[in-house]
Short mmCIF file of C-alpha atoms in Angstrom, two decimals:
data_model
loop_
_atom_site.label_atom_id
_atom_site.label_comp_id
_atom_site.label_asym_id
_atom_site.label_seq_id
_atom_site.Cartn_x
_atom_site.Cartn_y
_atom_site.Cartn_z
CA UNK A 11 0.07 0.03 0.12
CA UNK A 12 1.81 2.96 -0.89
CA UNK A 13 1.08 6.51 0.37
CA UNK A 14 -0.50 7.86 -2.84
CA UNK A 15 -2.93 4.78 -2.36
CA UNK A 16 -3.76 5.91 1.02
CA UNK A 17 -4.47 9.36 0.09
CA UNK A 18 -6.77 8.67 -2.90
CA UNK A 19 -8.55 5.97 -1.04
CA UNK A 20 -9.46 8.37 1.68
CA UNK A 21 -10.39 10.81 -0.56
CA UNK A 22 -12.65 8.72 -2.88
CA UNK A 23 -14.35 7.51 0.33
CA UNK A 24 -14.87 11.04 1.46
CA UNK A 25 -16.28 11.57 -2.21
CA UNK A 26 -18.41 8.51 -1.79
CA UNK A 27 -20.12 9.81 1.40
CA UNK A 28 -21.18 13.03 -0.49
CA UNK A 29 -22.17 10.98 -3.66
CA UNK A 30 -24.40 8.75 -1.33
CA UNK A 31 -26.20 12.11 -0.11
CA UNK A 32 -26.68 13.10 -3.81
CA UNK A 33 -27.84 10.04 -5.82
CA UNK A 34 -31.60 9.74 -5.99
CA UNK A 35 -33.01 8.56 -2.44
CA UNK A 36 -32.69 4.56 -2.38
CA UNK A 37 -35.73 2.40 -0.74
CA UNK A 38 -35.21 0.00 1.98
CA UNK A 39 -36.93 -3.38 1.95
CA UNK A 40 -40.11 -1.73 3.61
CA UNK A 41 -40.28 1.02 0.91
CA UNK A 42 -39.06 3.72 3.38
CA UNK A 43 -36.75 6.14 1.71
CA UNK A 44 -33.33 6.69 3.00
CA UNK A 45 -30.32 9.12 2.45
CA UNK A 46 -27.54 6.55 2.62
CA UNK A 47 -24.78 9.32 3.80
CA UNK A 48 -24.63 7.82 7.60
CA UNK A 49 -24.34 4.32 5.79
CA UNK A 50 -21.30 5.86 3.78
CA UNK A 51 -19.88 6.80 7.18
CA UNK A 52 -20.16 3.30 8.50
CA UNK A 53 -18.63 1.88 5.51
CA UNK A 54 -15.65 4.07 5.94
CA UNK A 55 -15.37 2.24 9.13
CA UNK A 56 -15.86 -1.26 8.12
CA UNK A 57 -14.11 -1.13 4.75
CA UNK A 58 -11.34 1.24 5.61
CA UNK A 59 -10.68 0.67 9.24
CA UNK A 60 -10.39 3.08 12.15
CA UNK A 61 -7.70 5.44 10.93
CA UNK A 62 -8.51 5.82 7.20
CA UNK A 63 -11.95 5.55 7.95
CA UNK A 64 -11.99 8.47 10.52
CA UNK A 65 -9.65 10.65 8.17
CA UNK A 66 -12.21 10.20 5.09
CA UNK A 67 -15.20 11.21 7.70
CA UNK A 68 -13.00 14.06 9.10
CA UNK A 69 -12.03 15.34 5.67
CA UNK A 70 -15.93 15.28 4.98
CA UNK A 71 -16.71 17.13 7.87
CA UNK A 72 -13.92 19.73 7.11
CA UNK A 73 -15.12 20.42 3.67
CA UNK A 74 -18.52 21.00 4.72
CA UNK A 75 -17.38 23.35 7.21
CA UNK A 76 -15.51 25.49 4.64
CA UNK A 77 -18.61 25.69 2.60
CA UNK A 78 -19.13 22.75 0.23
CA UNK A 79 -22.42 21.64 -0.21
CA UNK A 80 -21.75 18.07 0.74
CA UNK A 81 -24.40 17.11 3.03
CA UNK A 82 -27.69 15.34 1.76
CA UNK A 83 -30.10 17.83 0.19
CA UNK A 84 -26.95 20.21 -0.88
CA UNK A 85 -26.54 21.51 2.54
CA UNK A 86 -23.16 22.74 3.90
CA UNK A 87 -21.40 25.57 5.50
CA UNK A 88 -20.87 26.55 9.16
CA UNK A 89 -24.39 27.26 9.82
CA UNK A 90 -24.63 23.52 10.27
CA UNK A 91 -22.09 23.55 13.24
CA UNK A 92 -24.26 25.83 15.51
CA UNK A 93 -27.48 24.00 14.51
CA UNK A 94 -29.22 21.46 16.67
CA UNK A 95 -27.97 18.74 14.50
CA UNK A 96 -24.28 19.85 14.74
CA UNK A 97 -23.52 16.89 16.80
CA UNK A 98 -24.32 14.15 14.40
CA UNK A 99 -21.95 16.07 11.69
CA UNK A 100 -19.39 16.32 14.35
CA UNK A 101 -19.67 12.90 15.51
CA UNK A 102 -18.97 11.66 11.89
CA UNK A 103 -15.20 11.01 12.26
CA UNK A 104 -15.81 9.57 15.64
CA UNK A 105 -18.47 7.10 14.19
CA UNK A 106 -16.12 5.91 11.69
CA UNK A 107 -13.31 5.54 13.79
CA UNK A 108 -15.32 3.34 16.40
CA UNK A 109 -17.01 1.45 13.54
CA UNK A 110 -13.35 0.76 12.09
CA UNK A 111 -11.92 -0.01 15.62
CA UNK A 112 -14.45 -2.62 16.72
CA UNK A 113 -14.41 -4.15 13.18
CA UNK A 114 -10.40 -4.82 13.66
CA UNK A 115 -11.41 -6.11 17.15
CA UNK A 116 -13.99 -8.36 15.86
CA UNK A 117 -11.48 -10.16 13.54
CA UNK A 118 -12.46 -13.60 14.80
CA UNK A 119 -16.13 -13.14 13.72
CA UNK A 120 -17.46 -13.57 10.10
CA UNK A 121 -17.10 -10.41 8.04
CA UNK A 122 -20.73 -9.73 7.72
CA UNK A 123 -21.74 -10.17 11.56
CA UNK A 124 -18.62 -8.06 12.43
CA UNK A 125 -19.34 -5.49 10.18
CA UNK A 126 -22.98 -4.98 11.10
CA UNK A 127 -22.35 -4.95 14.86
CA UNK A 128 -19.36 -2.71 14.47
CA UNK A 129 -21.56 -0.48 12.29
CA UNK A 130 -24.05 -0.38 15.35
CA UNK A 131 -21.43 0.58 17.83
CA UNK A 132 -19.81 3.14 15.85
CA UNK A 133 -22.68 4.50 13.55
CA UNK A 134 -25.43 4.42 15.85
CA UNK A 135 -24.33 4.29 19.58
CA UNK A 136 -21.22 6.58 19.20
CA UNK A 137 -23.13 8.84 16.62
CA UNK A 138 -26.09 9.24 18.60
CA UNK A 139 -24.09 9.93 21.61
CA UNK A 140 -22.59 12.82 19.89
CA UNK A 141 -25.94 13.87 18.22
CA UNK A 142 -27.67 13.83 21.19
CA UNK A 143 -25.24 15.90 23.32
CA UNK A 144 -25.23 18.26 20.63
CA UNK A 145 -28.45 18.85 20.75
CA UNK A 146 -29.18 19.02 24.40
CA UNK A 147 -26.54 21.88 24.24
CA UNK A 148 -28.05 23.87 21.35
CA UNK A 149 -31.58 23.44 22.53
CA UNK A 150 -30.59 23.69 26.41
CA UNK A 151 -32.76 20.32 26.79
CA UNK A 152 -31.96 17.42 29.19
CA UNK A 153 -30.21 14.39 27.48
CA UNK A 154 -33.19 12.50 28.05
CA UNK A 155 -35.21 14.99 26.32
CA UNK A 156 -32.82 15.47 23.29
CA UNK A 157 -32.58 11.59 23.18
CA UNK A 158 -36.41 11.49 22.96
CA UNK A 159 -36.57 13.98 19.95
CA UNK A 160 -34.24 11.63 17.83
CA UNK A 161 -35.36 8.23 18.84
CA UNK A 162 -37.55 8.10 15.76
CA UNK A 163 -34.63 7.91 13.60
CA UNK A 164 -32.86 5.35 15.33
CA UNK A 165 -34.65 2.19 13.61
CA UNK A 166 -33.60 3.53 10.35
CA UNK A 167 -30.27 3.80 11.30
CA UNK A 168 -30.24 0.16 12.65
CA UNK A 169 -31.21 -1.02 9.34
CA UNK A 170 -28.47 0.91 7.71
CA UNK A 171 -26.08 -0.65 10.24
CA UNK A 172 -27.42 -4.15 8.96
CA UNK A 173 -27.11 -3.22 5.35
CA UNK A 174 -23.29 -1.90 6.17
CA UNK A 175 -22.77 -5.69 7.38
CA UNK A 176 -24.30 -7.08 4.25
CA UNK A 177 -22.45 -4.94 1.74
CA UNK A 178 -19.20 -5.35 3.67
CA UNK A 179 -19.61 -9.15 3.43
CA UNK A 180 -20.51 -9.16 -0.10
CA UNK A 181 -17.52 -6.72 -0.79
CA UNK A 182 -15.16 -9.20 0.87
CA UNK A 183 -16.27 -12.07 -1.04
CA UNK A 184 -15.89 -10.33 -4.48
CA UNK A 185 -12.60 -8.57 -3.17
CA UNK A 186 -11.22 -9.79 -0.01
CA UNK A 187 -8.30 -7.24 -0.45
CA UNK A 188 -10.52 -4.23 -0.38
CA UNK A 189 -11.71 -4.67 3.13
CA UNK A 190 -8.83 -3.20 4.55
CA UNK A 191 -9.95 -3.52 7.97
CA UNK A 192 -9.17 -7.15 7.51
CA UNK A 193 -6.04 -6.74 6.04
CA UNK B 28 -21.26 21.60 -8.00
CA UNK B 29 -23.52 24.34 -6.45
CA UNK B 30 -22.16 26.72 -4.43
CA UNK B 31 -23.17 28.11 -1.13
CA UNK B 32 -21.70 31.47 -1.38
CA UNK B 33 -24.04 34.35 -2.11
CA UNK B 34 -26.00 35.10 -5.44
CA UNK B 35 -24.63 38.46 -5.11
CA UNK B 36 -21.30 40.05 -4.28
CA UNK B 37 -21.27 41.98 -0.93
CA UNK B 38 -18.87 44.47 0.88
CA UNK B 39 -18.22 41.43 3.23
CA UNK B 40 -16.86 39.40 0.45
CA UNK B 41 -13.67 41.60 0.62
CA UNK B 42 -13.20 41.72 4.42
CA UNK B 43 -10.38 38.73 5.56
CA UNK B 44 -11.89 35.37 6.22
CA UNK B 45 -10.04 34.97 9.45
CA UNK B 46 -11.35 38.06 10.92
CA UNK B 47 -14.70 37.00 9.81
CA UNK B 48 -14.40 33.67 11.60
CA UNK B 49 -13.13 35.15 14.65
CA UNK B 50 -15.98 37.57 14.95
CA UNK B 51 -18.46 34.67 14.42
CA UNK B 52 -16.88 32.75 17.39
CA UNK B 53 -17.48 35.71 19.70
CA UNK B 54 -20.83 36.41 18.58
CA UNK B 55 -21.79 32.91 19.27
CA UNK B 56 -20.30 32.66 22.41
CA UNK B 57 -22.03 35.81 23.38
CA UNK B 58 -25.29 34.60 21.86
CA UNK B 59 -25.25 31.30 24.23
CA UNK B 60 -24.42 33.32 27.19
CA UNK B 61 -27.29 35.64 26.84
CA UNK B 62 -30.22 34.78 29.23
CA UNK B 63 -32.69 37.47 28.48
CA UNK B 64 -35.16 37.17 25.71
CA UNK B 65 -35.12 41.09 25.05
CA UNK B 66 -31.29 40.76 24.42
CA UNK B 67 -32.00 37.61 22.07
CA UNK B 68 -34.72 39.56 20.29
CA UNK B 69 -32.28 42.67 19.70
CA UNK B 70 -29.74 40.11 18.50
CA UNK B 71 -32.11 38.33 16.24
CA UNK B 72 -33.22 41.50 14.67
CA UNK B 73 -29.41 42.93 14.11
CA UNK B 74 -28.75 39.70 12.17
CA UNK B 75 -31.68 39.99 10.06
CA UNK B 76 -30.88 43.55 9.29
CA UNK B 77 -27.40 42.34 8.33
CA UNK B 78 -29.15 39.99 5.86
CA UNK B 79 -31.43 43.22 4.35
CA UNK B 80 -28.10 45.36 3.75
CA UNK B 81 -27.12 43.47 0.44
CA UNK B 82 -30.62 43.63 -0.70
CA UNK B 83 -33.79 41.29 -1.48
CA UNK B 84 -31.98 38.60 -3.44
CA UNK B 85 -29.42 37.96 -0.55
CA UNK B 86 -32.18 38.18 2.27
CA UNK B 87 -34.14 35.77 0.29
CA UNK B 88 -31.10 33.27 -0.40
CA UNK B 89 -30.27 33.53 3.49
CA UNK B 90 -34.11 32.89 4.90
CA UNK B 91 -34.06 29.91 2.33
CA UNK B 92 -31.07 28.12 4.18
CA UNK B 93 -32.72 28.40 7.56
CA UNK B 94 -35.90 26.78 6.42
CA UNK B 95 -34.50 23.44 7.66
CA UNK B 96 -34.76 24.49 10.97
CA UNK B 97 -38.56 24.82 10.99
CA UNK B 98 -39.15 21.35 12.74
CA UNK B 99 -37.12 22.58 15.88
CA UNK B 100 -39.07 26.00 16.03
CA UNK B 101 -42.00 24.25 16.00
CA UNK B 102 -41.19 21.50 18.56
CA UNK B 103 -39.66 24.17 20.81
CA UNK B 104 -42.39 26.44 20.84
CA UNK B 105 -45.12 23.99 21.21
CA UNK B 106 -43.21 22.31 24.24
CA UNK B 107 -42.67 25.89 25.94
CA UNK B 108 -46.09 26.95 25.46
CA UNK B 109 -47.40 23.59 26.92
CA UNK B 110 -45.09 23.99 30.09
CA UNK B 111 -45.91 27.36 30.45
CA UNK B 112 -42.35 29.03 30.01
CA UNK B 113 -42.69 30.90 26.64
CA UNK B 114 -39.69 33.32 27.32
CA UNK B 115 -37.46 30.66 27.81
CA UNK B 116 -38.48 29.01 24.59
CA UNK B 117 -38.12 32.27 22.78
CA UNK B 118 -34.44 32.54 24.23
CA UNK B 119 -33.67 29.16 22.77
CA UNK B 120 -35.23 29.59 19.54
CA UNK B 121 -34.34 32.95 18.67
CA UNK B 122 -30.67 32.04 19.62
CA UNK B 123 -30.67 29.02 17.43
CA UNK B 124 -31.93 30.97 14.40
CA UNK B 125 -29.48 33.84 14.81
CA UNK B 126 -26.45 31.52 15.56
CA UNK B 127 -27.23 29.44 12.28
CA UNK B 128 -27.81 32.45 10.28
CA UNK B 129 -24.87 34.39 11.44
CA UNK B 130 -22.89 31.35 10.55
CA UNK B 131 -24.42 30.98 7.52
CA UNK B 132 -23.76 34.57 6.73
CA UNK B 133 -19.95 33.69 6.97
CA UNK B 134 -20.37 31.14 4.60
CA UNK B 135 -22.23 33.19 2.00
CA UNK B 136 -19.70 36.05 2.03
CA UNK B 137 -16.62 33.88 1.88
CA UNK B 138 -15.22 32.14 -1.18
CA UNK B 139 -13.95 28.84 -0.86
CA UNK B 140 -10.13 30.03 -1.68
CA UNK B 141 -10.30 32.50 1.47
CA UNK B 142 -11.60 29.64 3.54
CA UNK B 143 -9.14 27.29 2.07
CA UNK B 144 -6.10 29.95 3.11
CA UNK B 145 -7.48 30.17 6.54
CA UNK B 146 -7.42 26.60 7.13
CA UNK B 147 -3.93 26.17 5.60
CA UNK B 148 -2.97 28.75 8.36
CA UNK B 149 -4.50 26.81 11.03
CA UNK B 150 -2.96 23.43 9.81
CA UNK B 151 0.53 24.93 9.79
CA UNK B 152 1.43 23.85 13.20
CA UNK B 153 0.76 20.17 11.75
CA UNK B 154 3.35 20.58 9.58
CA UNK B 155 5.93 21.10 12.01
CA UNK B 156 4.50 17.50 13.44
CA UNK B 157 5.37 15.87 10.07
CA UNK B 158 2.24 16.10 8.77
CA UNK B 159 2.35 16.62 4.93
CA UNK B 160 -0.19 19.43 4.26
CA UNK B 161 0.16 18.66 0.65
CA UNK B 162 -1.63 15.34 1.08
CA UNK B 163 -4.51 16.94 2.78
CA UNK B 164 -4.69 19.68 0.12
CA UNK B 165 -4.62 17.12 -2.69
CA UNK B 166 -7.10 15.09 -0.95
CA UNK B 167 -9.52 17.79 -0.72
CA UNK B 168 -9.03 18.61 -4.26
CA UNK B 169 -9.88 14.94 -5.23
CA UNK B 170 -12.97 15.12 -3.26
CA UNK B 171 -14.35 18.16 -4.90
CA UNK B 172 -13.51 16.35 -8.38
CA UNK B 173 -14.51 13.09 -7.53
CA UNK B 174 -18.09 13.72 -5.82
CA UNK B 175 -19.69 14.92 -9.21
CA UNK B 176 -18.15 11.79 -10.86
CA UNK B 177 -19.09 9.26 -8.29
CA UNK B 178 -22.71 10.81 -7.98
CA UNK B 179 -23.21 10.65 -11.90
CA UNK B 180 -21.94 6.77 -11.57
CA UNK B 181 -24.57 6.18 -9.00
CA UNK B 182 -27.09 7.76 -10.73
CA UNK B 183 -26.32 5.68 -13.76
CA UNK B 184 -26.28 2.49 -11.68
CA UNK B 185 -29.70 3.43 -10.32
CA UNK B 186 -31.01 4.22 -13.62
CA UNK B 187 -29.80 0.82 -15.21
CA UNK B 188 -31.44 -0.78 -12.36
CA UNK B 189 -34.79 0.81 -13.10
CA UNK B 190 -34.31 -0.13 -16.62
CA UNK B 191 -34.29 -3.57 -15.49
CA UNK B 192 -36.82 -3.74 -12.59
CA UNK B 193 -40.00 -1.71 -12.37
CA UNK B 194 -39.19 -0.40 -8.82
CA UNK B 195 -36.94 1.99 -7.67
CA UNK B 196 -33.41 1.09 -7.00
CA UNK B 197 -32.78 -0.44 -3.61
CA UNK B 198 -29.86 -0.51 -1.35
CA UNK B 199 -28.63 -3.26 -3.48
CA UNK B 200 -26.78 -0.67 -5.65
CA UNK B 201 -24.53 0.31 -3.25
CA UNK B 202 -22.03 -2.56 -3.70
CA UNK B 203 -21.60 -2.14 -7.40
CA UNK B 204 -21.08 1.87 -6.45
CA UNK B 205 -18.26 0.77 -3.59
CA UNK B 206 -16.63 -1.35 -6.17
CA UNK B 207 -16.60 1.21 -8.90
CA UNK B 208 -15.10 3.82 -6.07
CA UNK B 209 -12.50 1.66 -5.16
CA UNK B 210 -11.50 0.80 -8.95
CA UNK B 211 -11.30 4.68 -9.32
CA UNK B 212 -9.04 4.89 -6.29
CA UNK B 213 -6.74 2.04 -7.81
CA UNK B 214 -6.49 4.09 -11.15
CA UNK B 215 -6.09 7.28 -9.69
CA UNK B 216 -3.45 6.32 -7.30
CA UNK B 217 -1.45 4.49 -10.31
CA UNK B 218 -1.52 7.71 -12.17
CA UNK B 219 -0.61 9.88 -9.35
CA UNK B 220 2.42 7.61 -8.87
CA UNK B 221 3.37 7.73 -12.57
CA UNK B 222 3.57 11.35 -12.32
CA UNK B 223 6.12 11.21 -9.46
CA UNK B 224 3.64 10.90 -6.66
CA UNK B 225 4.33 12.83 -3.33
CA UNK B 226 7.77 12.19 -3.97
CA UNK B 227 8.51 10.84 -0.48
CA UNK B 228 9.06 8.02 1.67
CA UNK B 229 6.64 5.09 0.32
CA UNK B 230 6.44 3.23 3.48
CA UNK B 231 4.27 5.36 5.03
#
């Protein structure tokens, strides 16, 4: 793995997170439309591993901050960092890191299950911890009240975590070397 | 790619980006420290008047960007009316709107290049720690170049799906999408190396 390869892969995954927010909405098994952006963050962790995955998500957040409209719906800019949902955005790199970290630690488990579980740990538990903390700060709500505001979105994200598992397992079958968290 | 900067050029475009960011930080801290609804109302009106200065086009553009906040405004106002603390609710809602509007104002009046310069300046200490800033710069440029490329490829995959199936593309298109991105990464990395790469230690 050359240093060029590393940087390019990180950049391409950052672009992938952005592109997943731009392509027409996909439907889940039950016909619920989703934006796949947080799925992109989970895949950063399960495919690239902790360090590179975190770099890719960090680059994404940095580029959103300087004003690129990379978030779903073409949003971006500094306003997102003072809005009630700022915690989720700031949590992206941490979510990717902990997803990747869990993935690396679960290396005895079959890839799909490990990736699904890692995505729940990083992409749901860690991400919501940041999101809820941000919301409770901006809206001056207690943590419990802030959590109540976002619980409706948790089932969707759990489904995305499961999809991250299925997709990572399929990628591992097709291209074992591409799943670098198993390298 | 669509731009978040203002459709009209304002006087604030000429101000140094670093100063605007610093002012934004100070203003945000003050906003979060003010517990009085009167003060928050004055602050919100001041922000609104800043938006009206460059004209109607600018104002509309700015207001449209606050629209995604409406669910929070509704929930917060309803909640505070129910618990009988409308003033507290007004403080939180006004503050949220002013804080986001002010930050948007900086984004709207600062070009991407000016922002990049500030980021470069902020990252300078990292260079002393051995971080290659050129890599970060190149990675940022690649993201800007490849996001529309990948979005187009993703849209093509989704369209191919629809040509075969009658329903909308499901999450299953994400795997080929991922493989495409990984292939692109291989090709670009090879091209980059063929042109001399980063010209540094390959083991890193």
